[in-house]
XYZ file of C-alpha atoms in Angstrom:
543
model
C 27.775 56.161 -55.566
C 25.592 56.478 -52.326
C 25.209 52.886 -52.293
C 29.053 52.199 -52.201
C 29.700 54.859 -49.526
C 27.013 53.040 -47.178
C 28.530 49.792 -48.173
C 31.885 50.948 -47.061
C 30.737 52.640 -43.824
C 28.831 49.277 -42.779
C 32.274 47.435 -43.463
C 34.173 49.852 -41.523
C 31.826 49.448 -38.446
C 31.888 45.600 -38.899
C 35.737 45.775 -39.051
C 35.718 48.248 -35.973
C 33.685 45.992 -33.997
C 35.620 42.838 -34.770
C 39.086 44.665 -33.831
C 37.252 45.542 -30.700
C 36.319 42.095 -29.521
C 39.654 40.745 -30.715
C 41.383 43.183 -28.532
C 39.025 42.486 -25.611
C 39.728 38.791 -26.076
C 43.802 39.449 -26.165
C 43.259 41.341 -22.842
C 41.179 38.602 -21.381
C 43.871 36.025 -22.642
C 46.716 38.049 -20.935
C 44.920 38.412 -17.687
C 44.240 34.584 -17.682
C 47.884 33.908 -18.406
C 49.161 36.318 -15.805
C 46.615 34.584 -13.323
C 47.949 31.109 -14.511
C 51.471 32.365 -14.327
C 50.797 33.388 -10.663
C 49.071 30.410 -9.913
C 52.105 28.495 -11.036
C 54.367 30.511 -8.971
C 52.352 29.753 -5.820
C 52.212 26.187 -6.509
C 56.055 26.326 -7.201
C 56.575 28.127 -4.044
C 54.419 25.930 -2.060
C 56.024 22.924 -3.468
C 59.172 24.104 -2.430
C 58.022 25.063 0.919
C 56.528 21.353 1.295
C 59.969 20.068 0.102
C 61.686 22.066 2.633
C 59.185 20.974 5.493
C 59.570 17.375 4.571
C 63.346 17.571 5.061
C 63.188 19.270 8.310
C 60.599 17.010 9.545
C 62.371 13.944 8.004
C 59.035 12.956 6.242
C 58.193 11.765 2.963
C 54.804 11.248 0.873
C 53.898 8.608 -1.511
C 50.906 7.666 -3.599
C 49.901 3.948 -4.448
C 47.178 3.213 -7.228
C 46.385 -0.260 -6.380
C 44.622 -0.808 -9.805
C 47.698 -0.135 -11.785
C 49.945 -0.704 -9.169
C 51.734 2.438 -9.737
C 53.532 4.498 -7.153
C 54.941 7.899 -6.670
C 57.503 9.255 -4.093
C 58.189 12.655 -2.917
C 61.979 13.585 -3.214
C 62.317 13.405 0.688
C 61.009 9.775 0.591
C 64.091 8.765 -1.724
C 66.343 9.989 0.895
C 64.538 8.191 3.608
C 64.797 4.967 1.864
C 68.566 5.505 0.913
C 68.144 5.818 -3.107
C 70.498 8.377 -4.384
C 69.154 8.086 -8.133
C 65.920 9.854 -8.425
C 65.437 8.288 -11.677
C 65.009 4.967 -10.317
C 62.022 3.059 -11.833
C 59.104 3.038 -9.250
C 57.057 0.080 -8.626
C 54.382 -1.594 -6.138
C 57.162 -4.211 -5.793
C 60.100 -1.896 -4.984
C 57.626 -0.250 -2.739
C 57.544 -3.356 -0.801
C 60.713 -4.577 -1.147
C 62.114 -1.598 1.117
C 60.352 -2.956 4.102
C 62.220 -5.060 6.316
C 61.157 -8.853 5.404
C 59.803 -9.654 9.061
C 57.238 -6.288 8.894
C 55.784 -6.882 5.483
C 52.862 -8.793 6.431
C 51.901 -6.409 9.197
C 52.397 -3.487 6.895
C 50.255 -5.173 3.900
C 47.503 -6.160 6.336
C 47.283 -2.439 7.545
C 47.150 -1.494 3.674
C 44.483 -3.997 2.841
C 42.433 -2.826 5.966
C 42.422 0.726 4.943
C 41.228 0.071 1.424
C 38.632 -2.384 2.391
C 37.231 -0.433 5.139
C 37.975 2.940 3.323
C 39.622 4.532 6.435
C 43.116 5.621 7.632
C 46.089 3.330 8.859
C 49.295 4.154 11.099
C 51.970 1.395 11.625
C 55.590 1.398 12.794
C 58.089 -0.809 10.867
C 61.686 -0.951 9.830
C 62.981 -0.432 6.393
C 66.365 -1.767 4.987
C 68.209 0.756 2.757
C 70.123 -0.283 -0.254
C 73.567 -0.544 1.619
C 71.934 -2.503 4.385
C 71.271 0.037 7.019
C 68.264 -0.547 8.968
C 65.875 2.384 9.960
C 62.505 2.748 11.979
C 59.737 4.412 10.306
C 56.200 5.833 10.987
C 53.742 5.073 8.137
C 50.610 6.975 8.105
C 47.748 7.773 5.567
C 44.258 6.952 3.912
C 42.173 5.469 0.853
C 40.597 7.815 -1.261
C 37.852 5.964 -3.094
C 37.190 8.147 -6.147
C 40.787 8.043 -7.017
C 41.207 4.343 -6.043
C 44.529 5.449 -4.703
C 46.545 5.148 -1.268
C 47.950 8.469 0.028
C 50.429 8.427 2.643
C 53.246 9.722 4.745
C 56.679 8.025 6.002
C 58.562 9.758 8.836
C 61.908 8.544 9.812
C 61.901 7.729 13.725
C 65.033 6.019 14.185
C 66.167 8.755 16.830
C 63.213 8.641 18.666
C 63.156 4.907 18.969
C 66.998 5.061 19.761
C 65.974 7.647 22.550
C 63.065 5.398 24.039
C 65.396 2.262 24.090
C 68.025 3.995 25.928
C 65.225 5.583 28.264
C 64.018 2.213 29.016
C 67.598 0.948 29.791
C 68.266 4.115 31.923
C 64.887 3.024 33.760
C 65.774 -0.262 34.307
C 69.053 0.484 35.695
C 67.663 3.092 37.961
C 65.226 0.364 39.253
C 67.852 -2.011 39.859
C 70.034 0.684 41.839
C 67.102 1.422 43.783
C 66.576 -2.015 44.946
C 70.349 -2.476 45.828
C 70.456 0.749 47.547
C 66.881 0.269 48.822
C 65.961 3.841 47.909
C 62.795 4.671 46.323
C 62.241 7.987 44.209
C 58.739 9.805 44.278
C 57.140 13.097 43.080
C 54.260 15.091 44.570
C 52.717 17.784 41.870
C 51.077 20.738 43.135
C 47.636 20.722 43.081
C 47.579 16.933 42.865
C 45.966 14.722 45.537
C 48.102 11.604 44.888
C 51.801 10.945 45.290
C 53.797 9.037 42.507
C 56.130 6.323 43.761
C 58.606 4.183 42.178
C 58.356 0.303 42.766
C 60.990 0.594 45.281
C 59.140 3.147 47.502
C 56.248 0.432 47.716
C 58.807 -2.464 48.617
C 60.163 -0.139 51.233
C 57.019 0.513 53.055
C 56.074 -2.944 52.770
C 53.237 -2.899 49.836
C 53.287 -4.598 46.274
C 54.212 -2.212 43.571
C 50.921 -0.126 42.645
C 48.623 -1.895 44.920
C 47.698 1.082 46.787
C 46.890 4.581 46.061
C 49.248 6.984 47.927
C 48.161 10.455 49.283
C 49.518 12.768 52.008
C 47.005 11.530 54.337
C 47.430 7.952 53.736
C 51.359 8.395 54.163
C 50.900 9.998 57.498
C 49.132 6.749 58.775
C 52.501 4.956 57.728
C 54.873 7.292 59.973
C 55.287 5.960 63.490
C 53.335 7.544 65.919
C 56.256 8.823 68.182
C 58.023 10.531 65.088
C 54.802 11.866 63.499
C 54.801 15.427 64.800
C 58.454 16.123 64.181
C 57.719 14.611 60.658
C 54.739 17.078 59.893
C 56.363 20.026 61.675
C 59.502 19.584 59.352
C 57.664 18.799 56.387
C 55.088 21.676 56.808
C 57.785 24.349 57.380
C 59.569 23.409 54.277
C 56.311 23.208 52.239
C 55.571 26.627 53.308
C 58.906 28.042 52.360
C 58.723 25.972 49.165
C 62.389 24.902 50.551
C 64.339 21.346 50.269
C 64.119 19.308 53.186
C 65.800 16.185 54.934
C 63.861 14.120 57.620
C 65.048 11.242 59.532
C 61.894 9.261 61.000
C 60.333 5.635 61.760
C 57.625 4.103 59.598
C 55.633 0.888 60.453
C 54.972 -1.588 57.651
C 51.360 -3.366 57.311
C 53.103 -6.226 58.895
C 53.984 -4.273 61.958
C 57.515 -4.168 61.309
C 59.376 -0.906 62.137
C 61.872 0.478 59.528
C 64.075 3.568 59.803
C 63.993 5.891 56.638
C 65.665 9.042 55.300
C 63.382 11.294 53.009
C 65.195 14.223 51.036
C 63.393 16.146 48.462
C 63.790 19.539 46.554
C 60.863 21.918 45.181
C 61.371 22.120 41.357
C 59.564 23.498 38.075
C 58.307 20.363 35.906
C 57.137 20.806 32.849
C 55.725 24.325 31.524
C 53.401 25.344 34.254
C 53.800 22.706 37.129
C 55.749 22.649 40.344
C 56.664 19.657 42.309
C 58.518 18.040 45.373
C 60.837 15.530 43.803
C 62.072 13.145 46.445
C 64.216 10.241 47.654
C 63.411 7.930 50.451
C 66.033 5.337 51.554
C 65.573 2.585 54.119
C 68.493 3.373 56.568
C 67.389 0.631 58.949
C 70.680 -1.734 58.581
C 72.621 1.529 58.453
C 71.152 2.790 61.668
C 71.801 -0.576 63.517
C 75.487 -0.552 62.385
C 75.728 3.156 63.472
C 74.441 2.256 66.931
C 76.723 -0.830 67.335
C 79.533 1.321 66.151
C 78.710 4.148 68.595
C 78.483 1.693 71.332
C 82.086 0.087 70.392
C 83.677 3.499 70.145
C 82.145 4.181 73.606
C 83.246 0.617 75.006
C 86.700 1.254 73.223
C 87.325 4.567 74.625
C 86.267 3.352 78.123
C 88.478 0.599 77.796
C 91.539 2.810 76.606
C 90.839 5.335 79.400
C 90.962 2.189 81.869
C 94.334 0.958 80.317
C 95.640 4.600 80.326
C 94.879 5.045 83.846
C 96.300 1.772 84.784
C 99.514 2.158 82.930
C 99.867 5.604 84.434
C 99.103 4.442 87.926
C 101.233 1.362 87.842
C 104.161 3.033 86.337
C 104.132 5.425 89.340
C 103.335 2.713 91.635
C 106.400 0.662 90.067
C 108.965 3.590 90.696
C 109.209 3.227 94.624
C 109.975 -0.301 94.877
C 112.313 0.251 91.848
C 114.319 2.984 93.646
C 114.331 0.732 96.792
C 115.864 -2.269 94.997
C 118.572 0.198 93.829
C 119.123 1.868 96.981
C 119.186 -1.309 99.027
C 121.690 -2.960 96.241
C 124.051 0.064 96.424
C 123.842 -0.017 100.209
C 124.909 -3.775 100.302
C 127.758 -2.958 97.748
C 128.956 -0.303 99.551
C 128.971 -1.812 102.918
C 130.013 -5.130 102.381
C 132.143 -4.853 99.271
C 135.181 -6.251 101.009
C 133.242 -9.281 102.309
C 131.631 -10.086 98.931
C 132.876 -12.571 96.756
C 133.268 -11.612 92.941
C 130.391 -13.534 91.942
C 128.176 -11.729 94.346
C 129.242 -8.544 92.918
C 128.640 -9.516 89.624
C 125.098 -10.603 90.735
C 124.582 -7.167 92.256
C 125.900 -5.302 89.162
C 123.395 -7.382 86.846
C 120.631 -6.674 89.286
C 121.421 -2.707 89.270
C 121.634 -2.838 85.329
C 118.491 -4.543 85.289
C 116.593 -1.763 87.819
C 118.247 0.771 85.611
C 116.578 -0.734 82.433
C 113.204 -1.238 84.458
C 113.403 2.386 85.307
C 113.976 3.675 81.776
C 111.025 1.431 80.567
C 108.941 2.953 83.021
C 109.903 6.453 82.339
C 109.262 5.774 78.629
C 105.618 4.250 79.412
C 105.012 7.258 81.290
C 105.953 9.521 78.440
C 103.885 7.421 76.074
C 100.983 7.672 78.530
C 101.435 11.551 78.735
C 101.468 11.564 74.760
C 97.820 9.942 74.866
C 96.526 11.732 77.718
C 97.803 15.260 77.312
C 95.434 18.196 76.558
C 95.967 19.472 72.989
C 96.921 23.061 73.858
C 98.433 24.276 70.487
C 100.548 27.565 70.105
C 102.353 28.806 67.143
C 105.767 27.550 67.303
C 109.093 28.234 65.617
C 110.346 24.784 64.751
C 113.764 26.033 64.096
C 114.074 27.461 67.621
C 112.487 24.159 69.173
C 115.076 21.649 66.942
C 118.159 23.998 67.874
C 116.880 24.166 71.511
C 116.493 20.046 71.471
C 120.097 19.907 70.281
C 121.567 21.845 72.948
C 119.958 19.333 75.317
C 121.804 16.639 73.731
C 125.174 18.471 73.647
C 126.804 15.766 75.946
C 126.144 12.816 73.569
C 126.869 14.936 70.511
C 130.048 15.492 71.756
C 130.961 12.240 72.856
C 130.082 10.786 69.249
C 131.946 13.562 67.447
C 128.582 14.162 65.462
C 128.224 16.946 62.826
C 124.385 18.108 62.922
C 123.266 20.627 60.194
C 119.840 22.546 60.780
C 118.253 24.386 57.598
C 114.714 24.959 58.994
C 112.449 28.262 58.596
C 109.128 26.885 59.529
C 106.467 27.389 62.084
C 103.265 25.111 63.175
C 100.481 25.050 65.831
C 102.013 22.651 68.156
C 102.420 21.450 71.885
C 106.128 22.360 72.289
C 106.562 19.760 75.085
C 105.499 16.965 72.925
C 107.371 18.354 69.772
C 110.575 18.805 71.907
C 110.215 15.000 72.970
C 109.542 13.818 69.281
C 112.880 15.536 68.015
C 114.920 14.693 70.831
C 113.908 10.947 70.201
C 114.631 11.217 66.655
C 118.040 12.852 66.919
C 119.075 10.545 69.673
C 118.243 7.437 67.478
C 120.274 9.206 64.723
C 123.312 9.562 67.336
C 122.760 5.871 68.519
C 122.474 3.579 65.733
C 125.502 4.358 63.648
C 128.777 2.613 63.141
C 131.323 2.950 65.885
C 134.220 4.034 63.468
C 132.366 6.645 61.563
C 131.079 9.877 63.198
C 127.388 10.546 62.954
C 126.312 13.184 60.293
C 122.673 14.366 60.609
C 121.188 16.828 58.261
C 117.609 18.347 59.257
C 115.886 20.333 56.585
C 112.459 21.745 56.217
C 109.926 22.739 53.859
C 106.180 23.684 53.316
C 103.771 21.561 51.079
C 100.085 21.510 50.352
C 98.311 18.085 51.156
C 97.923 17.346 47.169
C 101.299 17.656 46.779
C 102.134 14.656 49.135
C 101.818 11.048 48.643
C 99.531 10.619 51.451
C 95.762 9.723 50.863
C 95.010 10.935 54.408
C 96.194 14.311 54.087
C 93.743 17.220 53.374
C 94.385 18.558 49.676
C 94.348 22.232 50.624
C 95.963 22.116 54.009
C 99.471 23.542 54.254
C 101.877 21.492 56.069
C 105.239 22.039 57.380
C 107.752 19.024 56.375
C 110.701 18.368 58.490
C 113.248 15.789 57.102
C 116.098 14.237 59.626
C 118.541 12.389 57.737
C 121.506 10.362 59.133
C 124.597 8.160 57.808
C 123.858 5.604 60.401
C 123.401 1.689 60.086
C 119.960 2.029 58.400
C 117.364 -0.839 58.440
C 115.367 -3.256 56.015
C 112.744 -1.088 54.223
C 110.074 -3.583 55.354
C 110.525 -2.448 58.767
C 109.728 0.894 58.050
C 106.010 0.820 59.403
C 106.954 -1.877 62.216
C 109.506 0.366 63.613
C 106.554 2.708 64.961
C 104.870 -0.139 66.979
C 105.571 -0.115 70.714
C 108.160 -2.482 72.276
C 109.283 -3.209 68.657
C 113.364 -3.650 68.331
C 115.326 -3.973 65.422
C 118.216 -5.056 67.366
C 119.069 -6.814 70.731
C 119.829 -4.908 73.976
C 123.573 -6.089 73.751
C 124.038 -4.412 70.427
C 121.991 -1.117 71.314
C 120.273 -0.048 74.278
C 116.817 1.305 74.518
C 113.433 0.153 75.592
C 111.554 0.032 72.045
C 109.111 2.532 73.076
C 110.814 5.750 71.758
C 109.467 5.842 67.893
C 105.813 4.582 69.399
C 105.901 7.816 71.505
C 106.891 9.975 68.238
C 104.176 8.288 66.049
C 101.451 9.112 69.006
C 102.886 12.891 69.307
C 102.404 13.318 65.491
C 99.144 11.791 65.706
C 98.223 14.224 68.372
C 99.174 17.087 66.027
C 97.044 15.327 63.146
C 100.122 14.966 61.151
C 102.079 11.995 59.414
C 105.481 10.287 60.441
C 107.260 8.415 57.437
C 110.660 6.310 57.559
C 112.871 5.240 54.724
C 116.212 3.341 54.907
C 118.436 0.991 53.229
C 120.749 -1.101 55.392
C 124.122 0.653 55.760
C 123.259 3.832 54.265
C 121.373 5.671 56.838
C 117.671 6.376 57.315
C 115.282 9.355 56.757
C 112.659 10.244 58.955
C 109.974 12.492 57.607
C 107.715 14.415 60.073
C 104.719 16.117 58.444
C 102.630 18.597 60.636
C 99.879 20.909 59.892
C 100.732 24.330 59.863
C 97.502 25.505 61.299
C 95.248 23.232 63.494
C 91.638 23.348 62.330
C 89.356 23.553 65.157
């Protein structure tokens, strides 16, 4: 009995011990399973993060086992290669076929070199996607000897290559533009000794591109000695204030040739931490020569014009006296010997008188034209309606004889020389009264309105300038449209003297007066349908 009890006790102890060991093993297994699960979760998260990184960077990974010729691609590599079917059978042959034919030898050589030398490789080449699209890629990787495999990455760099190609095109265009305009660019970074020049900068200064190292001390030696002081003063003043500058000066090329240049620059931030002067230097020698020649021509032309104006003014005055004597002696001859002169002689006297009268009118018009050219521009605010109505009152005799009807609808003002504008409107209204059909009473309508320059069909008008526009419309005989510009030329006549009297200077005076006011005058017409003269004057003169 005792023996059985002992056996049972021993058996209980053995069972208890075994159960305890089993439970400890179960706990260990649970912990190991939990650890493996956590590792799997971490690996999955890392794989997901890696896949996301590959998509963001447009980069795929691959493995190639040369011995078995098996290949593995990451999911992003399928996308880069253009394969939508991720179940496609991969092989070393397919891995080679995606490479553009002209690049296959180059890539194979790099891979063989990496295997034989057990080193890394990097190569740029093109691939061809299944739809025929070509892409630039960068392949990088290395050989792992213990696993006998090549591991690498493929990055799509098509956008970068396109950007580089466009940049090269822009650089070429910029270089050509600089050559055409004789304008070079340069950059001087703070803290750097040397100045970076474009090719055209070397050409402008008489050097072969990149044949010399340029710093500020070297450049001072290129500046003409007579311009050096002013150049340094302007430059150091701008540099002290980190301000932009624009300097005209002369340089002396190694050959001794002197050239005029214009340098402009601005102080700017470049990169993360650097500041620099970014500048442009243009060879303006030819422009300078042309400017000097133009100034000389303008001076010469102004002197010639002044001489001509003075001559016309003096000559016109000097002609008045002998002309008055011709008229006076003719009148005396006619009055004193009227009874003794035959009809033919009287006809000669009448013709002489008429010729003298035409000469007098011509001289007076020349004097008016000369005064319009010579008068000082003393502008005052002028009521145009009042001025036009005053002009009409001066012409009341001609208006009454021709039975003309004139309507004025003007409510405008402008800075003007009143005496000149009165002459302008007097000439225009007198023409409207004169060039009419004798059987049809003249009808003249004068209207006014204001417009900005950009609303006018005149290229020379200032877009934001407000103009007073006056139209003088008549029902006269009109003229051909092609004569619209010629009629403002001095001495230009559309009709013979027998048809309509005049000197051919009236409209030239009008044009000169309008130009004195920085305005414009236009004419539109059709034969038999009257004419419209449009006078456009700035409301305010810009000083």
